[in-house]
Each structure stands twice: as structure tokens, then as C-alpha cells.
mmCIF file of C-alpha atoms in Angstrom:
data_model
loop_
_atom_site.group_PDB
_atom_site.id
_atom_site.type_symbol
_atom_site.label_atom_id
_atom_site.label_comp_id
_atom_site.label_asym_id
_atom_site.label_seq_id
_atom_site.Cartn_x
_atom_site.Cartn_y
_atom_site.Cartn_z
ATOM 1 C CA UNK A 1 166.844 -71.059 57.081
ATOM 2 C CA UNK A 2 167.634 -73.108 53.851
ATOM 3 C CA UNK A 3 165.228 -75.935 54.537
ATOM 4 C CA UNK A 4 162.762 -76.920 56.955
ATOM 5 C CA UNK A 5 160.992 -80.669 58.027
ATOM 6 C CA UNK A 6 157.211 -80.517 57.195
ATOM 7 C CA UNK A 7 155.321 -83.270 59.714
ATOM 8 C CA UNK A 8 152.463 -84.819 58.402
ATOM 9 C CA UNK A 9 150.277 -86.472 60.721
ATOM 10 C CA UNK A 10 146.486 -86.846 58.524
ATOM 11 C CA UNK A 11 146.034 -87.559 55.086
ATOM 12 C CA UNK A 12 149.476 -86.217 53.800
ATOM 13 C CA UNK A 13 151.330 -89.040 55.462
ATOM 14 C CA UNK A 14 150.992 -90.486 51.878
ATOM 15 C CA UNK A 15 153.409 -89.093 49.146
ATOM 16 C CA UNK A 16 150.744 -89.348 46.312
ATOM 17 C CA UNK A 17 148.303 -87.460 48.202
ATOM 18 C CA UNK A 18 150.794 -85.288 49.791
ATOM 19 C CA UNK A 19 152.072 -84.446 46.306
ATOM 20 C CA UNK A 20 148.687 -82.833 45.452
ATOM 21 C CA UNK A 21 149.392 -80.309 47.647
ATOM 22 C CA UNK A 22 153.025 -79.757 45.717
ATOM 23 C CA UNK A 23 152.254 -80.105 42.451
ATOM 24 C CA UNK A 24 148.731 -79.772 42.451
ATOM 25 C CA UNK A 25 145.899 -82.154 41.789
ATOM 26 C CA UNK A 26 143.041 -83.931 43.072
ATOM 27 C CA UNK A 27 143.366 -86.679 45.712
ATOM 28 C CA UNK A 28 141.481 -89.783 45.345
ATOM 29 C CA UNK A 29 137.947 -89.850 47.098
ATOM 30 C CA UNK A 30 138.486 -85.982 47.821
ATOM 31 C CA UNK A 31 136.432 -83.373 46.469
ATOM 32 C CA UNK A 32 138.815 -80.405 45.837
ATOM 33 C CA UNK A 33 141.458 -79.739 43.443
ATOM 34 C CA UNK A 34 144.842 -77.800 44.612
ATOM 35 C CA UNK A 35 146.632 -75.844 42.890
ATOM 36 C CA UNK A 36 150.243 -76.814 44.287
ATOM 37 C CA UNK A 37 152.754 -74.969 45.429
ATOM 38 C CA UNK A 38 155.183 -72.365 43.697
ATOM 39 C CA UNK A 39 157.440 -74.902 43.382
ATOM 40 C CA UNK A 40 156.268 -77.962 42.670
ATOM 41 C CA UNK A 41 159.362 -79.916 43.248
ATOM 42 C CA UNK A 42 159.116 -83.058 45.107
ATOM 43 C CA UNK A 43 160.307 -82.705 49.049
ATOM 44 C CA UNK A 44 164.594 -83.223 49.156
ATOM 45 C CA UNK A 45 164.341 -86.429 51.623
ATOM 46 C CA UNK A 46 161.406 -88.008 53.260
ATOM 47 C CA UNK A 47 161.733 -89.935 57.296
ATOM 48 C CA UNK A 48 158.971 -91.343 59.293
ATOM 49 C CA UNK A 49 158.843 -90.004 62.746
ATOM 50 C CA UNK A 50 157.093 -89.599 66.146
ATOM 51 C CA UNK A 51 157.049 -86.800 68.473
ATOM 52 C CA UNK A 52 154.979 -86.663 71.723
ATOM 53 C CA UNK A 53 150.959 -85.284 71.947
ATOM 54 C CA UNK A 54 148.218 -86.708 70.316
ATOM 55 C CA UNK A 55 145.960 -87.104 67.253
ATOM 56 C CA UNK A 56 142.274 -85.784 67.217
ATOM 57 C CA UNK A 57 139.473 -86.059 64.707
ATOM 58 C CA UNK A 58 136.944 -83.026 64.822
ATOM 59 C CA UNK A 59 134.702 -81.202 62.586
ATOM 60 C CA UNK A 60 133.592 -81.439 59.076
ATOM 61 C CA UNK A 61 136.116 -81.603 56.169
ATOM 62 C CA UNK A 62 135.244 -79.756 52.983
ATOM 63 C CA UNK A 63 137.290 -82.033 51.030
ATOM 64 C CA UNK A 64 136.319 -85.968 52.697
ATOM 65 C CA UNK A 65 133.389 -85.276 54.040
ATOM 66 C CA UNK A 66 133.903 -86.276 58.029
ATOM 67 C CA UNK A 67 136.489 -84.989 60.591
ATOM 68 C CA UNK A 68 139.729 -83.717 59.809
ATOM 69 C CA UNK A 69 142.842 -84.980 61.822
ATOM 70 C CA UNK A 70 144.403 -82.545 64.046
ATOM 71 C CA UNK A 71 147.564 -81.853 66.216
ATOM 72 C CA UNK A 72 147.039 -81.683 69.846
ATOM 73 C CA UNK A 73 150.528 -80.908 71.241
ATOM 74 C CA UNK A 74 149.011 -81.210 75.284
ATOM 75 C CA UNK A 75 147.874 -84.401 74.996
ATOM 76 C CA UNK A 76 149.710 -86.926 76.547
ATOM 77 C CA UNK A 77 150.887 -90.409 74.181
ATOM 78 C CA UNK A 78 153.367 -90.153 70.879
ATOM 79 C CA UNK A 79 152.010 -89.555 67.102
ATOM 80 C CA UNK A 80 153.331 -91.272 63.653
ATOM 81 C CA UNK A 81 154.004 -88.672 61.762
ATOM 82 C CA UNK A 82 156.294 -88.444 58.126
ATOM 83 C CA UNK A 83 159.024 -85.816 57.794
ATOM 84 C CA UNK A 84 159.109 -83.997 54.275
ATOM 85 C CA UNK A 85 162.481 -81.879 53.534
ATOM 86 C CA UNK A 86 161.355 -78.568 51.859
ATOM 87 C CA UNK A 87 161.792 -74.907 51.354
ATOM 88 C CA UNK A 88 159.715 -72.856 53.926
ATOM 89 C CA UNK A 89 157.850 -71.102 50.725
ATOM 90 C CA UNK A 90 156.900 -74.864 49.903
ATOM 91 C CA UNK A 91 155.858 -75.224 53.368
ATOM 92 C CA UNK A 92 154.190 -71.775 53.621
ATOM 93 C CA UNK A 93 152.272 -72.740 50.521
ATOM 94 C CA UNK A 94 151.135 -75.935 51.829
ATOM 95 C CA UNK A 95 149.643 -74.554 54.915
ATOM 96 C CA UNK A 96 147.737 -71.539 53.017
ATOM 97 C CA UNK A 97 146.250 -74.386 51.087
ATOM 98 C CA UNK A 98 145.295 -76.380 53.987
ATOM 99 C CA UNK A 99 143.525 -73.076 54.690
ATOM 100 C CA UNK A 100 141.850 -72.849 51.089
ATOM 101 C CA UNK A 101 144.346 -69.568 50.538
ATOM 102 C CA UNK A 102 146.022 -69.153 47.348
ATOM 103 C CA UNK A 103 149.942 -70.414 47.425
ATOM 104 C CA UNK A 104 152.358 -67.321 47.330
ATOM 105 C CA UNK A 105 149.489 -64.978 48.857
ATOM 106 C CA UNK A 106 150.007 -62.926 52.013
ATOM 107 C CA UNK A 107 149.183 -65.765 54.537
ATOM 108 C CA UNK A 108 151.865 -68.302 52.858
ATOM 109 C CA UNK A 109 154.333 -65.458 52.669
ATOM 110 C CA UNK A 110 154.120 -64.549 56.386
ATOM 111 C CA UNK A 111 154.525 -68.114 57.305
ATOM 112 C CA UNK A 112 157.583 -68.455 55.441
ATOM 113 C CA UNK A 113 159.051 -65.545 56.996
ATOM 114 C CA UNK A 114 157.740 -66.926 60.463
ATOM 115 C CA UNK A 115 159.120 -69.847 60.933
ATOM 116 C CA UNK A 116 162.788 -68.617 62.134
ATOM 117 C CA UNK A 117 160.881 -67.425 65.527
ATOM 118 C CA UNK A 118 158.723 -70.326 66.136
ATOM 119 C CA UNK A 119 160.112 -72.127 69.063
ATOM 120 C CA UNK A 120 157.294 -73.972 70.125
ATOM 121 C CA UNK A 121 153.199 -72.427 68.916
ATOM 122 C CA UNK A 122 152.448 -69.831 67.291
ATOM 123 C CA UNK A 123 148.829 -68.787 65.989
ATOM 124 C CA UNK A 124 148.533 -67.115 63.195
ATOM 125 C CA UNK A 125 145.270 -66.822 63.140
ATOM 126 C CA UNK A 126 141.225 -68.888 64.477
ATOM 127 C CA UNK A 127 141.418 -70.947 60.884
ATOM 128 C CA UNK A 128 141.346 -75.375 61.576
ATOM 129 C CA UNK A 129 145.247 -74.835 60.312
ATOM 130 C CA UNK A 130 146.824 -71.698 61.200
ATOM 131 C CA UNK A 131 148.842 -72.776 64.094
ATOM 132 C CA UNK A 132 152.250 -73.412 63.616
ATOM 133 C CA UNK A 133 153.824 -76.045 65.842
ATOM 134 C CA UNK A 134 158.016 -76.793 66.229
ATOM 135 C CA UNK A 135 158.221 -80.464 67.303
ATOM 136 C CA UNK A 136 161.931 -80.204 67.639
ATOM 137 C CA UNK A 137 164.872 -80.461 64.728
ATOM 138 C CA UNK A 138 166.152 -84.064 62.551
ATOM 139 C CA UNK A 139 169.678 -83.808 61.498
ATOM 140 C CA UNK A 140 169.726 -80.539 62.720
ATOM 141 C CA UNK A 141 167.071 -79.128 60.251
ATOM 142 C CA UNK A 142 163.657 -77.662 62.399
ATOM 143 C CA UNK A 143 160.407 -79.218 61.974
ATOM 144 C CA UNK A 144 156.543 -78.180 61.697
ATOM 145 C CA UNK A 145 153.275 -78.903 61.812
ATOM 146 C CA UNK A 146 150.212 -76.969 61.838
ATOM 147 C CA UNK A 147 147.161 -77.401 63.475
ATOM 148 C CA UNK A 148 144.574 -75.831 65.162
ATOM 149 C CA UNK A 149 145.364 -73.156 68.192
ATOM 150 C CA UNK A 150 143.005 -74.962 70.777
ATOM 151 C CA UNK A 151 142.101 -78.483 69.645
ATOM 152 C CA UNK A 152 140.171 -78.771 72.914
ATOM 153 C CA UNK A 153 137.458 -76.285 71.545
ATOM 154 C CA UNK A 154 136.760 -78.552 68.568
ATOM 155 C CA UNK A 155 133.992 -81.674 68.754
ATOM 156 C CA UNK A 156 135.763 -84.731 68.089
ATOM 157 C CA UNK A 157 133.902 -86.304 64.889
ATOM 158 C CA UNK A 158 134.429 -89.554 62.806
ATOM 159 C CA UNK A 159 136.635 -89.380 60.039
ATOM 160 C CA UNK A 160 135.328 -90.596 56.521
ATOM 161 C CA UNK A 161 136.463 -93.807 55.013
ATOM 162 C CA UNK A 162 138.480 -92.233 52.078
ATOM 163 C CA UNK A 163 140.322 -90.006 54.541
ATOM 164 C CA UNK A 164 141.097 -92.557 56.543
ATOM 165 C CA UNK A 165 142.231 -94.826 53.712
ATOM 166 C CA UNK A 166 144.890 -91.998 52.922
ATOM 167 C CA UNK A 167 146.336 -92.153 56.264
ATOM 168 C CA UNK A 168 146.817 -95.758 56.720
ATOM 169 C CA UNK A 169 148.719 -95.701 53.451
ATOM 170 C CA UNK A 170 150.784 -92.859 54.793
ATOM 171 C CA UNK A 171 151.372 -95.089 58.031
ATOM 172 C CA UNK A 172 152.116 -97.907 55.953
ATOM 173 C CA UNK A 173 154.473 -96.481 53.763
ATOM 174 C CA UNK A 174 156.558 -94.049 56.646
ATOM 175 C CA UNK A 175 156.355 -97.032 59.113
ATOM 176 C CA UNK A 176 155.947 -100.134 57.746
ATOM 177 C CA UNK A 177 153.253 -100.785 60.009
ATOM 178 C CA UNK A 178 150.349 -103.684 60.079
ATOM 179 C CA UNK A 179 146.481 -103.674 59.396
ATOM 180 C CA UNK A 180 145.902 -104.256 63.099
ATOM 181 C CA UNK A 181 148.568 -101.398 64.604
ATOM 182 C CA UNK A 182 147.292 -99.143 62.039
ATOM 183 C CA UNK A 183 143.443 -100.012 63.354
ATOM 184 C CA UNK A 184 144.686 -100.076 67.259
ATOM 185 C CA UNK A 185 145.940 -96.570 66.424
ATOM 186 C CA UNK A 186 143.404 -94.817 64.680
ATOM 187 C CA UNK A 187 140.723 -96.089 67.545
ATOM 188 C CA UNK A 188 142.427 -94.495 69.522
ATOM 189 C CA UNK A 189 142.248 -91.060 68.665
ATOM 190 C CA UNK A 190 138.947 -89.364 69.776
ATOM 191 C CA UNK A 191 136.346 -88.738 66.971
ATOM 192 C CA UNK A 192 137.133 -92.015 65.313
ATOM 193 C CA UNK A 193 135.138 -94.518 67.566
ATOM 194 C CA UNK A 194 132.094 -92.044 67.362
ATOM 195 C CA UNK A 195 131.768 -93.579 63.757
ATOM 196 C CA UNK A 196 133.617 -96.760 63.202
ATOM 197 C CA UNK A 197 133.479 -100.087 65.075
ATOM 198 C CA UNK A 198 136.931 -102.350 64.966
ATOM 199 C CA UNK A 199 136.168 -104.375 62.762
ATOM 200 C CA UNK A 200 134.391 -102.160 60.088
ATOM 201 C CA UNK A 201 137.608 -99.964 60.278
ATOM 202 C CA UNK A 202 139.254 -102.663 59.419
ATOM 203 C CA UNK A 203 137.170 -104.101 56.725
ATOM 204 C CA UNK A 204 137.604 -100.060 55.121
ATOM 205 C CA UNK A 205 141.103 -100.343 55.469
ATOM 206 C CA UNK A 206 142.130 -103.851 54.958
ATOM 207 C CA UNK A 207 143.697 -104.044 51.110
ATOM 208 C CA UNK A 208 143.797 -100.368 50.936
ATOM 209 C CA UNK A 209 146.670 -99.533 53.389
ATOM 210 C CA UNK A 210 149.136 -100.799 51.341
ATOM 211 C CA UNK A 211 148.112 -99.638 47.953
ATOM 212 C CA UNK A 212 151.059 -96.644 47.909
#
């Protein structure tokens, strides 16, 4: 396996933020700097795309501050994702730093080496984003997420406004989407609604999701 799709569904639906995690870097309104990958290369091709479940807001994020978006492959509508083209070292190294491991280290390593066998979930370990999920191939080429083993454990919590300004640009830019789909589809995930009204989502995001 040459190359693999990498589906982003939170935050990393924007290339500039998504590009911290390749190249290393601190996103804006985060609180953590990543190193980057072993190779910091940009990803080969990039492809907005959807694939059935759901999208979920829970816990507390180290790095924003409010819930983190998460993967739940049982629940029943379609999510926007965006499709990155990369080596699976690039996309074990992107997962071990979703996990605050170093890049190259055992856990990014083992992914790598994993992903061959994944033909649906596969738990690597209890971490937020050690669950590797195959949401089918594009072109041919296999693609992955990762996400958390059972997203029905976690408490759905509201996401903070910098986080959530990240993934409207990421919807924006893979979809070409609208202020008011991009509002009608982050109220709908649980967690958000917990913390944001309609209209002050809107007010957060309106001149912000198209600033990529």
C-alpha cells in the first residue's frame, strides 16, 4: 500500500490547519504546537467527500478548549468530510499526534503497518483517537479516519468558537458550502446545541468560514 485517503471530518477539514499537523506549527486560536510529520510534504491530491454515520462533539479539547469532533460510524445520516492523498507513515504520524505521541514513535509505526488489515474498525487502543475506521476506497486508493472506539460512552459537549471556525472553513473550502448549510449542519450534531444558539453560531462563523 503506496498511498492511502486520510478523511478529515473536525478541524483538519481546512488545509492550513491540517498542514500543522504535516509540517508542524501552531493553528490559529489553538493552544498547542505540533511537531509535523516525518515528512512534511503536502498531501498528493485533496477531494471533498461524504460517507454515511455521524458527527459528535464530546469532551474537553486540550488544544480549543470545548469538545472535540468525533466519528460515530453507527449513527445513522451522511458526514462532509475532505480526502487527503498521503503515505500511511504521514497518516500514522498524524494520528499519533492527534494522540499527543511523538511522529515516527511506536504507536505511528504500528498504524502504518496496520492499515493493510483494516477492513472496517479497528482499536488500537481507549485514547479519544486510536480507532481506525475504513470508510471505503476513491479511485481505488482506501480511506481512514480515526476516532474514538465507542463514541456512545463519551458526553456530548459544545465545541469552542475557534474550533468551530476551523471547520466551517474546511466545509467551505472541500464543499463550497453556505453560512446557513454550514450552521444547519453543525446544529445538528449532538454537543453543539448544548452551547450555541442559531444565531450566535452564526454570528461566530459568519465572515470567518470563508477566510481559507
Amino acid at each position: 500500500m503506496q498511498r492511502v485517503w486520510y478523511v478529515a471530518y473536525g478541524s483538519n477539514l481546512a488545509l492550513d490547519r491540517f498542514r500543522c499537523y504535516l509540517a508542524g506549527g501552531r493553528p490559529e486560536g489553538g493552544a498547542r504546537v505540533y511537531p509535523g510529520c516525518r515528512d512534511h510534504s503536502d498531501p498528493e491530491a485533496i477531494a471533498g467527500v461524504e460517507f454515511p454515520g455521524g458527527l459528535v462533539f464530546a469532551g474537553t479539547s486540550k488544544v480549543w478548549g470545548g469538545g472535540s469532533a468525533f466519528y460515530d460510524a453507527s449513527a445513522d445520516g451522511v458526514v462532509a468530510g475532505r480526502a487527503y492523498l498521503l503515505t500511511p507513515d504521514q497518516l500514522g504520524d498524524v494520528a499519533a499526534q492527534e494522540m499527543r505521541r511523538e511522529p515516527g514513535g511506536e504507536f505511528a509505526v504500528d498504524l502504518a503497518g496496520l492499515l493493510p488489515m483494516v477492513d472496517s474498525l479497528h482499536t488500537m487502543g481507549p485514547g479519544r483517537y486510536e480507532t481506525v475506521a475504513r470508510l471505503g476506497e476513491r479511485d481505488g486508493v482506501p480511506m481512514f479516519t480515526v476516532t474514538h472506539g465507542t463514541v456512545a460512552d463519551l458526553d456530548p459537549s459544545a465545541p469552542a468558537a475557534p474550533y468551530l471556525r476551523w471547520i466551517a472553513t474546511g466545509l467551505v473550502e472541500a464543499h463550497g458550502w453556505g453560512i446557513d448549510r454550514v450552521v444547519d449542519y453543525l446544529l445538528a450534531a449532538p454537543g453543539v446545541r448544548s452551547g450555541w444558539t442559531p444565531g450566535a453560531l452564526r454570528s461566530v462563523l459568519d465572515g470567518d468560514a470563508g477566510r481559507g
